[in-house]
Tab-separated table of C-alpha atoms in Angstrom:
chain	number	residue	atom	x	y	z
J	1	UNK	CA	167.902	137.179	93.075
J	2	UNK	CA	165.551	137.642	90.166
J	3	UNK	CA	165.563	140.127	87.840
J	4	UNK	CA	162.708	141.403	85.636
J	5	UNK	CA	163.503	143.167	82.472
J	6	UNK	CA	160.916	144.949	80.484
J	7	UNK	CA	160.541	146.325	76.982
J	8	UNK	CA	160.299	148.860	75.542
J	9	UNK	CA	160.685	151.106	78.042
J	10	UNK	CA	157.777	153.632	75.925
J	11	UNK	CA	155.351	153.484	73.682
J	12	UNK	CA	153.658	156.246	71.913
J	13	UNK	CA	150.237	155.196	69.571
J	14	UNK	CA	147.232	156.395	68.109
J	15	UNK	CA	144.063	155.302	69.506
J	16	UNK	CA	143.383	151.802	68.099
J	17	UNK	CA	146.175	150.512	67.566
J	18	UNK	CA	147.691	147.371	69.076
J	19	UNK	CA	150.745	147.300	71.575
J	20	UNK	CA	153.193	144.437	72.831
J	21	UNK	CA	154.866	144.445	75.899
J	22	UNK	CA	157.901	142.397	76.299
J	23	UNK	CA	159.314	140.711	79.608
J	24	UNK	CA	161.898	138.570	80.213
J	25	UNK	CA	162.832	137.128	84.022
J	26	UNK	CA	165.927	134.825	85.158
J	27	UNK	CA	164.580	132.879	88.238
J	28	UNK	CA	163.380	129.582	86.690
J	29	UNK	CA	161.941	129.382	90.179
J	30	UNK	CA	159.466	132.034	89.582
J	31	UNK	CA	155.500	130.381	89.098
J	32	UNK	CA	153.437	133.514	88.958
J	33	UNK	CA	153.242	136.888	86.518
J	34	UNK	CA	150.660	139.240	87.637
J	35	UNK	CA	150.752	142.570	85.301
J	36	UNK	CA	149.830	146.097	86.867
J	37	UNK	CA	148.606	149.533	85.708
J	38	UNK	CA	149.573	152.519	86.749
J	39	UNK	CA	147.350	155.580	85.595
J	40	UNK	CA	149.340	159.029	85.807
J	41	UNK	CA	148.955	159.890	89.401
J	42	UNK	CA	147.186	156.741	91.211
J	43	UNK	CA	148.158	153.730	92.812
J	44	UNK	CA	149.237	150.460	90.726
J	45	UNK	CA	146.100	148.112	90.021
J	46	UNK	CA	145.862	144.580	88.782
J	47	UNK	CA	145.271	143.596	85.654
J	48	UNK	CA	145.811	140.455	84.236
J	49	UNK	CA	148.111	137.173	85.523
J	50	UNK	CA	149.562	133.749	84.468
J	51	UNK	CA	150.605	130.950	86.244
J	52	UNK	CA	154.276	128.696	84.856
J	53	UNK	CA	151.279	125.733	83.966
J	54	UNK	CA	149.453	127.972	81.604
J	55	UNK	CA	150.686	129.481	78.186
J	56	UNK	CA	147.903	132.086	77.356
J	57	UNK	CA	145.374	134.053	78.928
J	58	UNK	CA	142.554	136.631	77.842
J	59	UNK	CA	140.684	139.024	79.350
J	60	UNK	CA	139.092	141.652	77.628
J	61	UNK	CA	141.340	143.091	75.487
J	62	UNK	CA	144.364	142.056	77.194
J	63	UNK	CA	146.051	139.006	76.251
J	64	UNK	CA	149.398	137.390	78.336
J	65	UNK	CA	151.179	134.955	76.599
J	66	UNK	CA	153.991	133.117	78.437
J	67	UNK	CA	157.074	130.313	77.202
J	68	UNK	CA	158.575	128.926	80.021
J	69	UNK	CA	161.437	127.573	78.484
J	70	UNK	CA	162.700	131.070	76.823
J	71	UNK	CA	161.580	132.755	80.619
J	72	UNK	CA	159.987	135.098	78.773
J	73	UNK	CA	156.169	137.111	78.840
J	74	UNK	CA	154.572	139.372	76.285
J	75	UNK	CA	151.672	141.151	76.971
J	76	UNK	CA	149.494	142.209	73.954
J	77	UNK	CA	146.448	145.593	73.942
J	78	UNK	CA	144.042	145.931	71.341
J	79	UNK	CA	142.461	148.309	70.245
J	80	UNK	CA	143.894	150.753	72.428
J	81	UNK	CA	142.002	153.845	73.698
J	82	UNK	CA	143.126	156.865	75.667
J	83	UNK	CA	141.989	155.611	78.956
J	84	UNK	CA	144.948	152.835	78.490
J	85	UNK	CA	147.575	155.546	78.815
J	86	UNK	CA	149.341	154.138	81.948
J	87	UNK	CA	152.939	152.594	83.381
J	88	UNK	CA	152.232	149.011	83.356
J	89	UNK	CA	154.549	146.610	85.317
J	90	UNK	CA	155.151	143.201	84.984
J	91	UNK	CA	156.183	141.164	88.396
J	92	UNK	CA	157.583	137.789	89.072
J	93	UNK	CA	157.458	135.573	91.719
J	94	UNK	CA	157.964	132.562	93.757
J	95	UNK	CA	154.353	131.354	95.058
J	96	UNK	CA	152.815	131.904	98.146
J	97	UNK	CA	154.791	131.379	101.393
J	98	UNK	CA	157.628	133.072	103.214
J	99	UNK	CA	159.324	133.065	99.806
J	100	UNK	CA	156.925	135.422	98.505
J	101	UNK	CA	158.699	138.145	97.266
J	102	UNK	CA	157.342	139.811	93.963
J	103	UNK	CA	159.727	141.434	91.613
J	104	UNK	CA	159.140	144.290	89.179
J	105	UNK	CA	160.286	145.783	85.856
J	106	UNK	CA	161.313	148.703	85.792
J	107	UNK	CA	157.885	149.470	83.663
J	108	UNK	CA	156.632	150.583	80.043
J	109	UNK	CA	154.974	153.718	79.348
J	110	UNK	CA	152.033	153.570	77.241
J	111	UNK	CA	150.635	156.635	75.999
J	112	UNK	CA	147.629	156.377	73.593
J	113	UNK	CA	146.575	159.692	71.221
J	114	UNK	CA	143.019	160.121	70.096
L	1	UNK	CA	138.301	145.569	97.544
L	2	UNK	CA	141.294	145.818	99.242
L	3	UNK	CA	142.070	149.035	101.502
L	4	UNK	CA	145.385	149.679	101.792
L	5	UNK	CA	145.956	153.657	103.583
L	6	UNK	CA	149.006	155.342	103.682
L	7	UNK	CA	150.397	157.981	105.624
L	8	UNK	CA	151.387	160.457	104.642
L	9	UNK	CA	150.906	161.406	101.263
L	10	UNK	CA	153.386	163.871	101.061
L	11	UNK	CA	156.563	164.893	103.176
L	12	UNK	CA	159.491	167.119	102.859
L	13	UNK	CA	162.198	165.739	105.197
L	14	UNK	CA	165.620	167.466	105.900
L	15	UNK	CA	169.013	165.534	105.356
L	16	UNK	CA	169.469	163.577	108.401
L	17	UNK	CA	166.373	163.609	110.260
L	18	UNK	CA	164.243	160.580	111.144
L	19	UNK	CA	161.129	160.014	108.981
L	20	UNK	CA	158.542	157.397	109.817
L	21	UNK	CA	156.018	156.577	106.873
L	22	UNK	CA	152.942	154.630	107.692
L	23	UNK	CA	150.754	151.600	105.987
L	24	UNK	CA	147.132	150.485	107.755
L	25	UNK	CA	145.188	147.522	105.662
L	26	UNK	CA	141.537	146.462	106.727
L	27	UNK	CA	141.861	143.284	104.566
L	28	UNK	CA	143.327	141.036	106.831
L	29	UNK	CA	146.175	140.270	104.911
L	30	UNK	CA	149.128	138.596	106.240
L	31	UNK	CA	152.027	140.120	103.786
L	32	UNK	CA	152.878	143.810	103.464
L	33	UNK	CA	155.826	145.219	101.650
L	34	UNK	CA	157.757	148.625	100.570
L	35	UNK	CA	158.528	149.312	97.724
L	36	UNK	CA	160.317	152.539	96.480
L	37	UNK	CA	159.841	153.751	92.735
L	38	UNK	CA	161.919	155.986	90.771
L	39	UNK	CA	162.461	156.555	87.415
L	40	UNK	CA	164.139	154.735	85.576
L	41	UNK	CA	164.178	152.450	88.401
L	42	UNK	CA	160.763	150.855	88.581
L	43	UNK	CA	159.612	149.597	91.904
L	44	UNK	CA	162.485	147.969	94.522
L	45	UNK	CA	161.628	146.343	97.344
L	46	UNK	CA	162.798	147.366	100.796
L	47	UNK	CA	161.167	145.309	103.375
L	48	UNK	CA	158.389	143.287	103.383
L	49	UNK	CA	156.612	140.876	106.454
L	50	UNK	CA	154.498	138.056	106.331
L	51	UNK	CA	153.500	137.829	109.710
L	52	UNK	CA	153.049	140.721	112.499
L	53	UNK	CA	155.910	141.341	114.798
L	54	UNK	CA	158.705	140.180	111.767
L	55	UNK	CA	159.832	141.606	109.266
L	56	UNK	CA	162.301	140.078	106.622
L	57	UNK	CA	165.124	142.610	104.157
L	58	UNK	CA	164.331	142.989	100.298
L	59	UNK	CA	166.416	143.698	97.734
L	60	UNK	CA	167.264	147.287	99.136
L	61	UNK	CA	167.139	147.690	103.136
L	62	UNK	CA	169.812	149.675	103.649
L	63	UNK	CA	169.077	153.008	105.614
L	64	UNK	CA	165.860	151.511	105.690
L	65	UNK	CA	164.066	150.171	108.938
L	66	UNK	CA	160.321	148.241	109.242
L	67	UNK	CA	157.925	147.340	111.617
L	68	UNK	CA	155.422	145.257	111.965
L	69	UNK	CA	153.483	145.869	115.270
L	70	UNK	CA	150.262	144.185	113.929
L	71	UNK	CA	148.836	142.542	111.339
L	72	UNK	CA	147.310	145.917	109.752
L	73	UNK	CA	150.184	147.564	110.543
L	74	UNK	CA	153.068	148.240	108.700
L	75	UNK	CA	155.969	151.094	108.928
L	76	UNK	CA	158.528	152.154	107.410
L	77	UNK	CA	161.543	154.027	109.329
L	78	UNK	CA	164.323	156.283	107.884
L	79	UNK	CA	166.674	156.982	110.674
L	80	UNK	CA	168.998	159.134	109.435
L	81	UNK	CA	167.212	160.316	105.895
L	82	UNK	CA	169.571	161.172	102.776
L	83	UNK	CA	169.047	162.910	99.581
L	84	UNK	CA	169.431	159.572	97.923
L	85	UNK	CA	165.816	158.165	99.435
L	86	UNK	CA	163.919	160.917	97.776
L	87	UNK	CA	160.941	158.985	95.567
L	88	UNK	CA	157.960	157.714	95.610
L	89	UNK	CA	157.039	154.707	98.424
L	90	UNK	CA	154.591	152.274	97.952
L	91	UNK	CA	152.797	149.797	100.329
L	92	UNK	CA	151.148	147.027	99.347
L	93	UNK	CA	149.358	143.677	100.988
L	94	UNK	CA	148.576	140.327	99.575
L	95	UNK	CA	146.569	136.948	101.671
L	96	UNK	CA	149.764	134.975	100.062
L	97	UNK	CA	146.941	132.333	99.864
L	98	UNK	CA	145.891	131.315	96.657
L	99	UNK	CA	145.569	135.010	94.592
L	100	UNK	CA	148.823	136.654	95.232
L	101	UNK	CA	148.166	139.850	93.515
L	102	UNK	CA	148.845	143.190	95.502
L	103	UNK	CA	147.108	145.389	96.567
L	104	UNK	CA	148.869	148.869	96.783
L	105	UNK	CA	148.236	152.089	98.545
L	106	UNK	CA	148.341	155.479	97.222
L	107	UNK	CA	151.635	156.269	98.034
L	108	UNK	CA	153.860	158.500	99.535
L	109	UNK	CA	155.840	161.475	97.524
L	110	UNK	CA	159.107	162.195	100.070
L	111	UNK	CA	161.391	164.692	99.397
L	112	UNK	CA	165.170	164.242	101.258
L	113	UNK	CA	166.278	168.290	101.467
């Protein structure tokens, strides 16, 4: 089945700074990449999510890059502020249908000083 | 936005004993899954369902049961619990239409004695 690997595993910065996120996957199957937050605490929450026909997408100050022929994601924060301090997962799936069956990483700790 | 309610939040459960943990949405979503998180594990699936009264295995169903009596509806069973399924359990529904993302409940701390 797939497998979703994430890196690095933490990250410790000061407020500002930039982070990347790494994350690699093996199903070539696999069409959709929605990232999620987890704040110490609470549920996971989307944030941000690619599709296999796009290469790069923005929101805020969140951008998801993807390369479909390496299988692999990187998710980049700027400017990063205290209230970004969360696990964030990236997931991997299918599509839609019976076949859909998200997989996670196992997760990357962000914590962000003031 | 999505509701997704578990039940309960906490539970302290002794070493062989049955433990039933519960998932409601008010979304009308058609998929519902488990997933268990520990550290250093990240989050596993157990079971997941796409339409009431089925229920299909993830990547971890042993000594794990579902059910799937409605569409809102959506338990999780442990028969005969172990020390081993102490963590963290979360729910979570999608539409599995066109947006797939989930939407996850609060979750439920269980501790195995």
């Amino acid at each position: 089945g797939e497998q979703v690997e994430q890196l690095p595993s933490s990250l410790i910065v000061q407020e500002g700074a930039s982070v990347l996120i790494n994350c690699s996957y093996t199903d070539s199957a696999s069409v959709y990449f929605p990232w999620y937050k987890q704040e110490p605490g609470k549920r996971l929450q989307f944030i941000i999510d690619i599709r296999s026909n796009m290469e790069r997408k923005q929101n805020q100050r969140l951008t998801l890059l993807f390369d479909k022929k390496t299988k692999h994601l990187s998710l980049h924060i700027t400017a990063t502020q205290p209230g970004d301090s969360a696990i964030y997962f990236c997931s991997a799936s299918r599509g839609s249908g019976g076949n859909y069956k998200p997989t996670f990483g196992k997760g990357t700790s962000l914590v962000v000083h003031p | 936005e999505a509701a997704v309610t578990q039940s309960p939040r906490s539970k302290v459960a002794v070493t062989g004993g049955k433990v039933t943990l519960s998932c409601h949405q008010t979304n009308n979503h058609d998929y519902m899954y488990w997933y268990r998180q520990d550290t250093g594990h990240g989050l596993r699936l157990i079971h997941y369902s796409y339409v009431a009264d089925s229920t299909e295995k993830g990547d971890i169903p042993d000594g794990y049961k579902a059910s799937r009596p409605s569409q809102e509806n959506f338990s999780l069973i442990l028969e005969l619990a172990s020390l081993s399924q102490t963590a963290v359990y979360f729910c979570a529904s999608t539409s599995g239409v066109s947006q797939n993302t989930l939407y996850f409940g609060a979750g439920t701390r269980l501790s195995v004695l």
